[in-house]
Amino acid sequence: MANLIGDTLMTDERLDSVAIIMDGNGRWATRRGLDRTAGHVAGAKIIEGILEHFRAIGVHHVTLYAFSTENWKRPKREVDMLMELIYKYLDSVVVKKIKSDPDFSMKFLGDKSILSKKLREKCIEIEEMAQDRTFVCNVALNYGGRDEIVHAANAAFADGHTSITEDVLAKYMYTSHSPDPDLIIRTGGDFRISNFLLWQSAYSEFIILDTLWPDFSNDDIDKCISEFYSRTRRFGGLAPEDKNA
Ligand code: IPE
Ligand code: IPE
Ligand code: MG
């Protein structure tokens, strides 16, 4: 059961890290007769409120899938628009937030080297603005789970490791500063991982919602939290009640 403090739902150490595949922006716009890019604008608008709600209920790490290594296959117009939207969002909303909120920080997961110079420098500026804060929002940007594993292995070898262990590889993952996600939520209804957190999701709980990302609400979060606490995580072992059987 989730903890209820007063009337408020609060998470505990069992649910400290959440990752979200923010899918469905294009469909949200198309259903309204709008250009797909309008869906990305609507999707960006809800992010701050969603982060605040996770934080209010006690989650310290939220990882958002913003752009995959495969999303470059989309029409240039959509990719250019997304990159500009991400830049503007970081430059306005995120910079302001980090300045005014002593507990908030942001890190980027993915290969920054092929981002535009302007965007790459903004990401680095934001990472350097805030370190060791209690809440971390990880933004997966030009992120691919396979790319991350290859990158980690190469980085480990370059640092002089001659063999790879799970601990070594984990240290070189883009996510080394955050715990593996306890819960992964995907909006938009598709039951697939789309190259997200392949290494870190080994024992994550999955919740798929039909809700399209721009419609995702605090109410959806609360339902996901309740669903998470109704599950028994066994990590390959036995549930406490089975051990006594
Ligand atoms: C997710 O929404 C946002 C990104 C991949 C950047 P989509 O753009 O994939 O929306 P759908 O899945 O086409 O509706
Ligand atoms: C996953 O969504 C990537 C992001 C949400 C950034 P996609 O829309 O790219 O995934 P597929 O193509 O449906 O698998
Ligand atoms: Mg999609």
Coordinates of N, CA and C and ligand atoms in Angstrom, one line a residue:
M1 N 0.8 -1.2 0.0 CA 0.0 0.0 0.0 C 0.9 1.3 0.0
A2 N 0.4 2.3 -0.7 CA 1.1 3.5 -0.7 C 0.8 4.2 0.7
N3 N 1.8 5.0 1.1 CA 1.6 5.7 2.4 C 0.6 6.9 2.2
L4 N -0.3 7.0 3.1 CA -1.2 8.2 3.1 C -0.8 9.0 4.3
I5 N -0.3 10.3 4.1 CA 0.0 11.1 5.2 C -1.1 12.2 5.2
G6 N -2.0 12.2 6.1 CA -3.2 13.0 6.0 C -4.0 12.4 4.8
D7 N -4.3 13.4 3.9 CA -5.0 12.9 2.7 C -4.0 12.8 1.5
T8 N -2.7 13.0 1.8 CA -1.8 13.1 0.8 C -1.0 11.8 0.5
L9 N -0.9 11.4 -0.7 CA -0.2 10.2 -1.1 C 1.3 10.5 -1.0
M10 N 2.1 9.7 -0.3 CA 3.5 9.9 -0.2 C 4.2 8.6 -0.6
T11 N 5.3 8.7 -1.4 CA 6.1 7.5 -1.7 C 7.1 7.3 -0.6
D12 N 7.8 6.2 -0.6 CA 8.8 5.9 0.4 C 10.1 5.4 -0.4
E13 N 11.0 4.8 0.3 CA 12.2 4.3 -0.3 C 12.0 3.3 -1.4
R14 N 10.8 2.7 -1.4 CA 10.6 1.7 -2.5 C 10.3 2.4 -3.8
L15 N 10.0 3.6 -3.8 CA 9.7 4.3 -5.1 C 10.4 5.7 -5.0
D16 N 11.7 5.7 -5.4 CA 12.4 6.9 -5.3 C 12.8 7.4 -6.7
S17 N 12.7 6.5 -7.7 CA 13.2 6.8 -9.1 C 12.2 6.4 -10.1
V18 N 11.7 7.4 -10.9 CA 10.7 7.1 -11.9 C 11.2 7.5 -13.3
A19 N 10.9 6.8 -14.3 CA 11.3 7.2 -15.6 C 10.0 7.2 -16.5
I20 N 10.0 8.1 -17.5 CA 8.8 8.3 -18.3 C 9.1 8.4 -19.8
I21 N 8.4 7.5 -20.5 CA 8.5 7.6 -22.0 C 7.3 8.5 -22.4
M22 N 7.6 9.8 -22.7 CA 6.6 10.8 -22.9 C 6.1 10.6 -24.3
D23 N 5.2 9.7 -24.6 CA 4.8 9.4 -26.0 C 3.4 9.9 -26.3
G24 N 3.1 10.2 -27.5 CA 1.8 10.6 -28.0 C 1.5 12.0 -28.3
N25 N 2.6 12.8 -28.4 CA 2.4 14.2 -28.7 C 1.8 14.4 -30.1
G26 N 2.4 13.6 -31.1 CA 1.9 13.7 -32.5 C 0.5 13.4 -32.6
R27 N 0.1 12.2 -32.0 CA -1.3 11.8 -32.1 C -2.3 12.9 -31.4
W28 N -1.8 13.4 -30.3 CA -2.6 14.4 -29.6 C -2.9 15.6 -30.6
A29 N -1.9 16.0 -31.3 CA -2.1 17.1 -32.3 C -3.0 16.7 -33.5
T30 N -2.6 15.6 -34.0 CA -3.4 15.1 -35.3 C -4.8 15.0 -35.0
R31 N -5.2 14.5 -33.8 CA -6.6 14.3 -33.4 C -7.3 15.6 -33.4
R32 N -6.6 16.7 -33.1 CA -7.2 18.0 -33.1 C -7.1 18.8 -34.4
G33 N -6.6 18.1 -35.4 CA -6.5 18.7 -36.7 C -5.3 19.7 -36.7
L34 N -4.3 19.5 -35.8 CA -3.2 20.4 -35.7 C -1.9 19.8 -36.3
D35 N -0.9 20.6 -36.5 CA 0.4 20.0 -36.9 C 1.0 19.3 -35.8
R36 N 1.7 18.2 -36.1 CA 2.4 17.4 -35.0 C 3.2 18.2 -34.0
T37 N 3.8 19.3 -34.6 CA 4.6 20.1 -33.7 C 3.8 20.8 -32.6
A38 N 2.6 21.0 -32.8 CA 1.7 21.6 -31.8 C 1.6 20.7 -30.6
G39 N 1.7 19.4 -30.9 CA 1.7 18.4 -29.8 C 2.9 18.5 -29.0
H40 N 4.0 18.7 -29.6 CA 5.3 18.8 -28.8 C 5.2 20.1 -27.9
V41 N 4.7 21.2 -28.4 CA 4.5 22.4 -27.6 C 3.6 22.1 -26.4
A42 N 2.5 21.4 -26.7 CA 1.6 21.1 -25.6 C 2.2 20.1 -24.6
G43 N 3.0 19.2 -25.1 CA 3.7 18.2 -24.2 C 4.7 18.9 -23.3
A44 N 5.4 19.9 -23.9 CA 6.4 20.6 -23.1 C 5.8 21.4 -21.9
K45 N 4.6 21.9 -22.2 CA 3.9 22.8 -21.2 C 3.6 22.1 -19.9
I46 N 3.4 20.8 -20.0 CA 2.9 20.1 -18.7 C 4.1 19.6 -17.9
I47 N 5.3 19.7 -18.4 CA 6.5 19.0 -17.8 C 6.7 19.5 -16.4
E48 N 6.8 20.9 -16.2 CA 7.1 21.5 -14.9 C 6.1 21.0 -13.8
G49 N 4.8 21.0 -14.1 CA 3.8 20.6 -13.2 C 4.0 19.1 -12.8
I50 N 4.3 18.3 -13.8 CA 4.4 16.9 -13.5 C 5.6 16.6 -12.6
L51 N 6.7 17.3 -12.9 CA 7.9 17.2 -12.0 C 7.6 17.6 -10.6
E52 N 6.9 18.7 -10.5 CA 6.5 19.2 -9.1 C 5.7 18.2 -8.4
H53 N 4.8 17.6 -9.1 CA 3.9 16.6 -8.4 C 4.7 15.4 -7.9
F54 N 5.6 14.9 -8.8 CA 6.4 13.8 -8.3 C 7.3 14.2 -7.1
R55 N 7.8 15.4 -7.1 CA 8.6 15.8 -6.0 C 7.8 16.0 -4.8
A56 N 6.6 16.5 -4.9 CA 5.7 16.7 -3.7 C 5.3 15.4 -3.1
I57 N 5.3 14.3 -3.8 CA 4.9 13.1 -3.2 C 6.2 12.2 -2.8
G58 N 7.4 12.8 -3.0 CA 8.5 12.2 -2.3 C 9.5 11.5 -3.3
V59 N 9.3 11.6 -4.6 CA 10.2 11.0 -5.6 C 11.4 11.9 -5.8
H60 N 12.6 11.4 -5.8 CA 13.8 12.3 -5.9 C 14.5 12.2 -7.3
H61 N 14.2 11.2 -8.1 CA 14.8 11.1 -9.4 C 13.7 10.9 -10.5
V62 N 13.6 11.8 -11.4 CA 12.6 11.6 -12.5 C 13.4 11.7 -13.8
T63 N 13.3 10.6 -14.6 CA 14.0 10.6 -15.9 C 13.0 10.7 -17.1
L64 N 13.2 11.7 -17.9 CA 12.2 11.9 -19.0 C 12.9 11.6 -20.4
Y65 N 12.2 10.8 -21.2 CA 12.7 10.5 -22.5 C 12.3 11.6 -23.5
A66 N 13.2 12.5 -23.9 CA 12.9 13.6 -24.7 C 13.1 13.4 -26.2
F67 N 14.2 12.7 -26.5 CA 14.6 12.5 -27.9 C 15.5 11.3 -28.0
S68 N 15.1 10.4 -28.8 CA 15.9 9.1 -28.9 C 17.0 9.2 -30.0
T69 N 17.9 8.3 -30.0 CA 18.9 8.2 -31.1 C 18.2 7.9 -32.4
E70 N 17.0 7.3 -32.4 CA 16.3 7.0 -33.6 C 15.3 8.1 -34.1
N71 N 15.1 9.1 -33.2 CA 14.2 10.2 -33.6 C 14.7 11.1 -34.7
W72 N 16.0 11.0 -35.0 CA 16.6 11.8 -36.1 C 16.0 11.3 -37.4
K73 N 15.4 10.1 -37.4 CA 14.8 9.7 -38.7 C 13.5 10.5 -39.1
R74 N 13.0 11.3 -38.2 CA 11.8 12.1 -38.5 C 12.1 13.2 -39.5
P75 N 11.0 13.7 -40.1 CA 11.3 14.8 -41.1 C 12.1 15.9 -40.4
K76 N 13.0 16.5 -41.2 CA 13.9 17.5 -40.7 C 13.1 18.7 -40.0
R77 N 12.0 19.0 -40.6 CA 11.2 20.1 -40.0 C 10.8 19.8 -38.6
E78 N 10.4 18.6 -38.3 CA 10.0 18.2 -37.0 C 11.2 18.2 -36.0
V79 N 12.3 17.6 -36.5 CA 13.5 17.5 -35.7 C 14.0 18.9 -35.4
D80 N 14.0 19.8 -36.4 CA 14.5 21.2 -36.1 C 13.6 21.9 -35.1
M81 N 12.3 21.7 -35.2 CA 11.4 22.3 -34.3 C 11.6 21.8 -32.9
L82 N 11.8 20.5 -32.8 CA 11.9 19.9 -31.5 C 13.2 20.4 -30.8
M83 N 14.3 20.5 -31.5 CA 15.5 20.9 -31.0 C 15.4 22.4 -30.5
E84 N 14.7 23.2 -31.3 CA 14.5 24.6 -30.9 C 13.6 24.7 -29.7
L85 N 12.6 23.9 -29.6 CA 11.7 23.9 -28.5 C 12.4 23.5 -27.2
I86 N 13.3 22.4 -27.3 CA 14.0 22.0 -26.2 C 15.0 23.1 -25.7
Y87 N 15.7 23.7 -26.7 CA 16.6 24.8 -26.3 C 15.9 25.9 -25.6
K88 N 14.7 26.3 -26.1 CA 14.0 27.4 -25.5 C 13.5 27.1 -24.1
Y89 N 13.1 25.8 -24.0 CA 12.5 25.4 -22.7 C 13.7 25.4 -21.6
L90 N 14.8 24.9 -22.1 CA 16.0 24.9 -21.1 C 16.4 26.3 -20.8
D91 N 16.5 27.2 -21.8 CA 17.0 28.5 -21.6 C 16.0 29.4 -20.8
S92 N 14.7 29.1 -20.8 CA 13.8 29.9 -20.1 C 13.4 29.2 -18.8
V93 N 12.5 28.2 -19.0 CA 11.9 27.6 -17.8 C 13.0 26.9 -16.9
V94 N 13.9 26.2 -17.4 CA 14.8 25.4 -16.6 C 15.9 26.3 -15.9
V95 N 16.4 27.2 -16.6 CA 17.4 28.1 -16.0 C 16.8 28.9 -14.9
K96 N 15.6 29.4 -15.1 CA 14.9 30.1 -14.0 C 14.7 29.3 -12.8
K97 N 14.2 28.0 -13.1 CA 13.9 27.1 -12.0 C 15.1 26.8 -11.2
I98 N 16.2 26.5 -11.8 CA 17.4 26.2 -11.0 C 17.9 27.3 -10.2
K99 N 17.7 28.6 -10.7 CA 18.1 29.8 -10.0 C 17.3 30.0 -8.8
S100 N 16.0 29.7 -8.9 CA 15.0 30.0 -7.8 C 14.8 28.9 -6.9
D101 N 15.2 27.7 -7.2 CA 14.8 26.5 -6.4 C 16.1 25.8 -6.0
P102 N 16.4 25.9 -4.7 CA 17.7 25.3 -4.3 C 17.8 23.8 -4.3
D103 N 16.6 23.1 -4.5 CA 16.6 21.7 -4.4 C 16.6 21.0 -5.8
F104 N 16.5 21.8 -6.9 CA 16.2 21.2 -8.2 C 17.5 21.2 -9.0
S105 N 17.7 20.1 -9.7 CA 18.9 20.0 -10.6 C 18.5 19.2 -11.9
M106 N 19.3 19.4 -12.9 CA 19.0 18.7 -14.2 C 20.3 18.1 -14.8
K107 N 20.2 16.8 -15.2 CA 21.3 16.2 -15.9 C 20.8 15.7 -17.3
F108 N 21.7 15.5 -18.2 CA 21.3 15.0 -19.5 C 21.9 13.6 -19.8
L109 N 21.1 12.7 -20.3 CA 21.6 11.4 -20.6 C 21.7 11.3 -22.1
G110 N 22.8 10.9 -22.6 CA 22.9 10.7 -24.1 C 24.2 11.4 -24.6
D111 N 24.4 11.1 -25.9 CA 25.6 11.7 -26.6 C 25.3 13.1 -27.0
K112 N 26.0 14.0 -26.3 CA 25.8 15.5 -26.6 C 26.5 15.9 -27.8
S113 N 27.5 15.1 -28.3 CA 28.4 15.6 -29.3 C 27.8 15.9 -30.6
I114 N 26.6 15.3 -30.9 CA 26.0 15.7 -32.2 C 24.9 16.7 -32.1
L115 N 24.7 17.2 -30.9 CA 23.7 18.3 -30.7 C 24.3 19.6 -31.3
S116 N 23.5 20.6 -31.6 CA 24.1 21.8 -32.1 C 24.9 22.4 -30.9
K117 N 25.9 23.3 -31.3 CA 26.8 23.8 -30.3 C 26.0 24.6 -29.2
K118 N 25.0 25.3 -29.7 CA 24.1 26.1 -28.8 C 23.4 25.3 -27.8
L119 N 22.8 24.2 -28.3 CA 22.1 23.3 -27.3 C 23.1 22.6 -26.4
R120 N 24.2 22.1 -27.0 CA 25.1 21.4 -26.1 C 25.6 22.2 -25.0
E121 N 26.0 23.5 -25.3 CA 26.5 24.4 -24.3 C 25.4 24.7 -23.3
K122 N 24.2 24.8 -23.7 CA 23.1 25.1 -22.7 C 22.9 23.9 -21.8
C123 N 23.0 22.7 -22.3 CA 22.9 21.5 -21.4 C 24.1 21.5 -20.4
I124 N 25.3 21.8 -20.9 CA 26.4 21.8 -19.9 C 26.3 22.9 -18.9
E125 N 25.8 24.0 -19.3 CA 25.6 25.2 -18.4 C 24.6 24.7 -17.3
I126 N 23.5 24.1 -17.7 CA 22.5 23.7 -16.7 C 23.0 22.6 -15.8
E127 N 23.8 21.7 -16.3 CA 24.4 20.7 -15.4 C 25.3 21.3 -14.4
E128 N 26.1 22.3 -14.9 CA 27.1 22.9 -14.0 C 26.4 23.9 -13.0
M129 N 25.2 24.4 -13.3 CA 24.6 25.3 -12.4 C 24.2 24.6 -11.0
A130 N 23.9 23.4 -11.1 CA 23.3 22.7 -9.9 C 23.9 21.3 -9.7
Q131 N 24.6 21.1 -8.6 CA 25.1 19.7 -8.3 C 24.7 19.3 -6.9
D132 N 24.6 18.0 -6.7 CA 24.3 17.4 -5.4 C 23.0 18.1 -4.8
R133 N 22.0 18.2 -5.6 CA 20.7 18.7 -5.0 C 19.8 17.5 -4.8
T134 N 18.7 17.8 -4.0 CA 17.9 16.6 -3.5 C 17.0 16.1 -4.6
F135 N 16.7 16.9 -5.6 CA 15.8 16.4 -6.7 C 16.6 16.5 -8.0
V136 N 16.6 15.4 -8.8 CA 17.3 15.3 -10.1 C 16.3 15.0 -11.2
C137 N 16.2 15.9 -12.2 CA 15.5 15.5 -13.4 C 16.5 15.1 -14.4
N138 N 16.5 13.9 -14.9 CA 17.4 13.4 -16.0 C 16.6 13.6 -17.3
V139 N 17.2 14.2 -18.2 CA 16.6 14.3 -19.5 C 17.4 13.5 -20.6
A140 N 16.7 12.5 -21.1 CA 17.3 11.6 -22.1 C 17.2 12.3 -23.4
L141 N 18.3 12.8 -24.0 CA 18.3 13.7 -25.2 C 19.4 13.1 -26.1
N142 N 19.0 12.8 -27.3 CA 19.8 12.0 -28.2 C 20.3 10.7 -27.4
Y143 N 19.4 10.1 -26.8 CA 19.7 8.9 -25.9 C 19.2 7.6 -26.6
G144 N 20.1 6.6 -26.5 CA 19.7 5.3 -26.9 C 20.3 4.3 -25.9
G145 N 19.5 3.3 -25.5 CA 20.0 2.4 -24.5 C 21.2 1.6 -25.1
R146 N 21.1 1.2 -26.3 CA 22.3 0.4 -26.9 C 23.5 1.3 -27.1
D147 N 23.3 2.6 -27.5 CA 24.4 3.5 -27.6 C 25.1 3.7 -26.3
E148 N 24.2 3.8 -25.2 CA 24.8 4.0 -23.9 C 25.7 2.9 -23.4
I149 N 25.3 1.6 -23.7 CA 26.1 0.5 -23.3 C 27.4 0.4 -24.0
V150 N 27.4 0.7 -25.3 CA 28.6 0.7 -26.1 C 29.5 1.8 -25.7
H151 N 28.9 3.0 -25.4 CA 29.7 4.2 -24.9 C 30.3 3.8 -23.6
A152 N 29.6 3.2 -22.7 CA 30.1 2.9 -21.4 C 31.3 1.9 -21.5
A153 N 31.1 0.9 -22.3 CA 32.2 -0.1 -22.5 C 33.5 0.6 -23.0
N154 N 33.3 1.4 -24.0 CA 34.5 2.1 -24.6 C 35.1 3.0 -23.6
A155 N 34.3 3.7 -22.8 CA 34.9 4.6 -21.8 C 35.6 3.9 -20.7
A156 N 35.1 2.7 -20.4 CA 35.8 1.9 -19.4 C 37.2 1.4 -19.9
F157 N 37.2 1.0 -21.1 CA 38.5 0.5 -21.7 C 39.4 1.7 -21.8
A158 N 38.9 2.8 -22.2 CA 39.8 4.0 -22.4 C 40.4 4.4 -21.0
D159 N 39.7 4.1 -19.9 CA 40.2 4.4 -18.6 C 41.1 3.4 -18.1
G160 N 41.4 2.3 -18.8 CA 42.3 1.3 -18.4 C 41.8 0.0 -17.9
H161 N 40.4 -0.1 -17.9 CA 39.9 -1.4 -17.4 C 40.1 -2.4 -18.5
T162 N 40.5 -3.6 -18.1 CA 40.8 -4.6 -19.2 C 39.7 -5.6 -19.2
S163 N 38.8 -5.6 -18.3 CA 37.7 -6.5 -18.4 C 36.4 -5.8 -17.8
I164 N 35.3 -6.2 -18.2 CA 34.0 -5.5 -17.9 C 33.3 -6.4 -16.9
T165 N 32.8 -5.7 -15.8 CA 31.9 -6.4 -14.9 C 30.6 -5.5 -14.8
E166 N 29.6 -6.0 -14.2 CA 28.4 -5.2 -14.1 C 28.7 -3.9 -13.3
D167 N 29.5 -4.0 -12.3 CA 29.7 -2.7 -11.5 C 30.5 -1.7 -12.3
V168 N 31.5 -2.2 -13.1 CA 32.3 -1.3 -13.9 C 31.4 -0.6 -14.9
L169 N 30.6 -1.4 -15.6 CA 29.7 -0.9 -16.7 C 28.7 0.2 -16.1
A170 N 28.2 -0.2 -14.9 CA 27.2 0.7 -14.3 C 27.8 2.1 -14.0
K171 N 29.1 2.0 -13.6 CA 29.8 3.3 -13.3 C 29.9 4.2 -14.5
Y172 N 30.0 3.6 -15.7 CA 30.2 4.4 -16.9 C 28.9 4.8 -17.6
M173 N 27.7 4.3 -17.1 CA 26.4 4.7 -17.7 C 26.1 6.1 -17.5
Y174 N 25.4 6.7 -18.4 CA 25.0 8.1 -18.3 C 24.2 8.3 -17.0
T175 N 23.7 7.3 -16.5 CA 22.8 7.4 -15.3 C 23.5 7.1 -14.0
S176 N 24.9 7.1 -14.0 CA 25.6 6.6 -12.8 C 25.2 7.4 -11.5
H177 N 24.7 8.6 -11.6 CA 24.4 9.4 -10.4 C 23.0 9.1 -9.9
S178 N 22.2 8.3 -10.6 CA 20.8 8.0 -10.2 C 20.5 6.5 -10.0
P179 N 19.7 6.2 -9.1 CA 19.3 4.7 -8.9 C 18.5 4.3 -10.2
D180 N 18.5 3.0 -10.4 CA 17.7 2.4 -11.5 C 16.3 2.8 -11.3
P181 N 15.5 3.0 -12.3 CA 14.1 3.3 -12.1 C 13.3 2.2 -11.4
D182 N 12.6 2.6 -10.4 CA 11.7 1.6 -9.7 C 10.5 1.4 -10.6
L183 N 10.1 2.5 -11.3 CA 8.9 2.5 -12.1 C 9.1 3.2 -13.4
I184 N 8.7 2.5 -14.5 CA 8.8 3.2 -15.8 C 7.3 3.3 -16.4
I185 N 6.9 4.6 -16.7 CA 5.6 4.8 -17.2 C 5.7 5.2 -18.7
R186 N 4.9 4.6 -19.5 CA 4.8 5.0 -20.9 C 3.4 5.5 -21.2
T187 N 3.3 6.7 -21.7 CA 2.0 7.2 -22.2 C 1.9 6.8 -23.7
G188 N 0.7 7.0 -24.2 CA 0.5 6.7 -25.6 C 0.1 5.3 -26.0
G189 N 0.1 4.4 -25.0 CA -0.5 3.1 -25.2 C 0.4 2.0 -25.9
D190 N 1.6 2.3 -26.3 CA 2.4 1.3 -27.0 C 3.2 0.5 -26.0
F191 N 3.1 -0.9 -26.1 CA 3.8 -1.7 -25.1 C 5.2 -2.0 -25.7
R192 N 6.1 -1.0 -25.7 CA 7.5 -1.3 -26.0 C 8.4 -0.3 -25.4
I193 N 9.7 -0.7 -25.4 CA 10.7 0.1 -24.6 C 11.4 1.1 -25.5
S194 N 11.4 1.0 -26.8 CA 11.9 2.0 -27.8 C 13.3 2.4 -27.4
N195 N 14.2 1.5 -27.0 CA 15.6 1.8 -26.8 C 15.9 2.7 -25.5
F196 N 15.0 2.6 -24.6 CA 15.1 3.4 -23.4 C 15.6 2.6 -22.2
L197 N 16.6 3.1 -21.5 CA 17.1 2.5 -20.3 C 17.2 1.0 -20.3
L198 N 17.8 0.4 -21.4 CA 17.8 -1.1 -21.5 C 18.6 -1.7 -20.3
W199 N 19.6 -1.1 -19.9 CA 20.4 -1.6 -18.8 C 19.7 -1.5 -17.4
Q200 N 19.2 -0.3 -17.3 CA 18.7 0.1 -15.9 C 17.3 -0.4 -15.7
S201 N 16.6 -0.9 -16.7 CA 15.2 -1.3 -16.5 C 15.1 -2.8 -16.2
A202 N 16.2 -3.5 -15.8 CA 16.2 -4.9 -15.6 C 15.1 -5.4 -14.7
Y203 N 14.8 -4.6 -13.6 CA 13.8 -5.0 -12.6 C 12.8 -3.9 -12.4
S204 N 12.7 -3.0 -13.3 CA 11.7 -1.9 -13.1 C 10.3 -2.4 -13.3
E205 N 9.3 -1.8 -12.6 CA 7.9 -2.1 -12.9 C 7.5 -1.2 -14.1
F206 N 6.6 -1.8 -14.9 CA 6.2 -1.0 -16.1 C 4.7 -0.7 -16.0
I207 N 4.3 0.5 -16.3 CA 2.9 0.9 -16.4 C 2.7 1.6 -17.8
I208 N 1.8 1.1 -18.6 CA 1.5 1.7 -19.9 C 0.1 2.3 -19.8
L209 N 0.0 3.6 -20.1 CA -1.2 4.3 -20.1 C -1.6 4.7 -21.5
D210 N -2.9 4.6 -21.8 CA -3.4 5.1 -23.2 C -3.4 6.6 -23.3
T211 N -3.4 7.3 -22.1 CA -3.4 8.7 -22.1 C -2.2 9.2 -23.0
L212 N -2.5 10.2 -23.8 CA -1.4 10.8 -24.7 C -0.6 11.8 -23.8
W213 N 0.7 12.0 -24.0 CA 1.5 12.7 -23.1 C 0.9 14.1 -22.7
P214 N 0.4 15.0 -23.7 CA 0.0 16.3 -23.3 C -1.2 16.2 -22.3
D215 N -1.9 15.1 -22.3 CA -3.1 15.0 -21.4 C -2.7 14.3 -20.0
F216 N -1.5 13.9 -19.9 CA -1.0 13.3 -18.6 C -1.2 14.2 -17.4
S217 N -1.8 13.7 -16.4 CA -2.2 14.6 -15.3 C -1.7 14.1 -13.9
N218 N -1.8 15.0 -12.9 CA -1.4 14.5 -11.5 C -2.2 13.3 -11.1
D219 N -3.5 13.3 -11.6 CA -4.4 12.2 -11.2 C -3.8 10.9 -11.8
D220 N -3.3 11.0 -13.1 CA -2.7 9.8 -13.7 C -1.5 9.3 -12.8
I221 N -0.7 10.3 -12.3 CA 0.5 10.0 -11.5 C 0.0 9.2 -10.3
D222 N -1.0 9.7 -9.6 CA -1.5 9.1 -8.4 C -2.0 7.7 -8.7
K223 N -2.6 7.5 -9.8 CA -3.1 6.1 -10.2 C -1.9 5.2 -10.4
C224 N -0.8 5.7 -11.0 CA 0.4 4.9 -11.3 C 1.0 4.5 -10.0
I225 N 1.1 5.5 -9.0 CA 1.7 5.2 -7.7 C 0.9 4.1 -7.0
S226 N -0.4 4.2 -7.0 CA -1.2 3.2 -6.3 C -1.0 1.8 -7.0
E227 N -0.9 1.8 -8.3 CA -0.7 0.6 -9.0 C 0.7 0.0 -8.7
F228 N 1.7 0.9 -8.6 CA 3.0 0.4 -8.3 C 3.0 -0.3 -6.9
Y229 N 2.4 0.3 -5.9 CA 2.4 -0.2 -4.6 C 1.5 -1.5 -4.4
S230 N 0.7 -1.7 -5.5 CA -0.1 -3.0 -5.4 C 0.7 -4.2 -5.9
R231 N 1.9 -3.9 -6.5 CA 2.6 -5.0 -7.1 C 3.6 -5.6 -6.1
T232 N 4.0 -6.8 -6.3 CA 5.0 -7.5 -5.5 C 6.3 -7.6 -6.3
R233 N 7.3 -6.9 -5.9 CA 8.6 -7.0 -6.6 C 9.4 -8.1 -6.0
R234 N 9.9 -9.0 -6.8 CA 10.6 -10.2 -6.2 C 12.1 -10.2 -6.6
F235 N 12.5 -9.5 -7.6 CA 13.9 -9.4 -8.0 C 14.5 -10.8 -8.2
G236 N 13.7 -11.7 -8.7 CA 14.1 -13.1 -8.9 C 14.0 -14.0 -7.7
G237 N 13.8 -13.4 -6.5 CA 13.7 -14.2 -5.3 C 12.2 -14.5 -5.0
L238 N 11.9 -14.6 -3.7 CA 10.6 -14.9 -3.3 C 10.0 -13.7 -2.6
A239 N 8.6 -13.6 -2.7 CA 7.9 -12.6 -1.9 C 8.0 -13.0 -0.4
P240 N 8.0 -12.0 0.5 CA 8.1 -12.4 1.9 C 7.0 -13.4 2.3
E241 N 5.8 -13.4 1.8 CA 4.8 -14.3 2.2 C 5.1 -15.7 1.7
D242 N 5.8 -15.8 0.6 CA 6.1 -17.2 0.0 C 7.3 -17.8 0.8
K243 N 8.2 -17.0 1.4 CA 9.3 -17.5 2.1 C 8.9 -18.3 3.3
N244 N 7.7 -17.9 3.9 CA 7.2 -18.6 5.1 C 6.4 -19.8 4.8
A245 N 6.1 -20.0 3.5 CA 5.2 -21.1 3.1 C 5.8 -22.5 3.3
Ligands
IPE1 C1 6.8 11.7 -28.3 O1 5.7 11.9 -29.0 C2 7.8 12.8 -28.4 C3 9.0 12.5 -29.1 C4 9.3 11.3 -29.6 C5 10.0 13.6 -29.3 P1 5.6 11.4 -30.5 O2 6.0 12.6 -31.4 O3 6.3 10.2 -30.7 O4 4.0 11.2 -30.7 P2 3.3 10.1 -31.4 O5 3.7 8.8 -30.9 O6 3.6 10.2 -32.9 O7 1.8 10.3 -31.2
IPE2 C1 10.0 7.1 -27.8 O1 8.9 7.4 -28.5 C2 10.9 8.2 -27.7 C3 10.5 9.4 -26.9 C4 9.3 9.5 -26.2 C5 11.4 10.5 -26.9 P1 8.9 7.1 -30.1 O2 7.6 7.6 -30.6 O3 10.1 7.5 -30.8 O4 8.9 5.5 -30.1 P2 8.4 4.5 -31.3 O5 9.0 4.9 -32.6 O6 6.9 4.5 -31.3 O7 8.9 3.1 -30.8
MG3 MG 5.7 8.2 -30.6

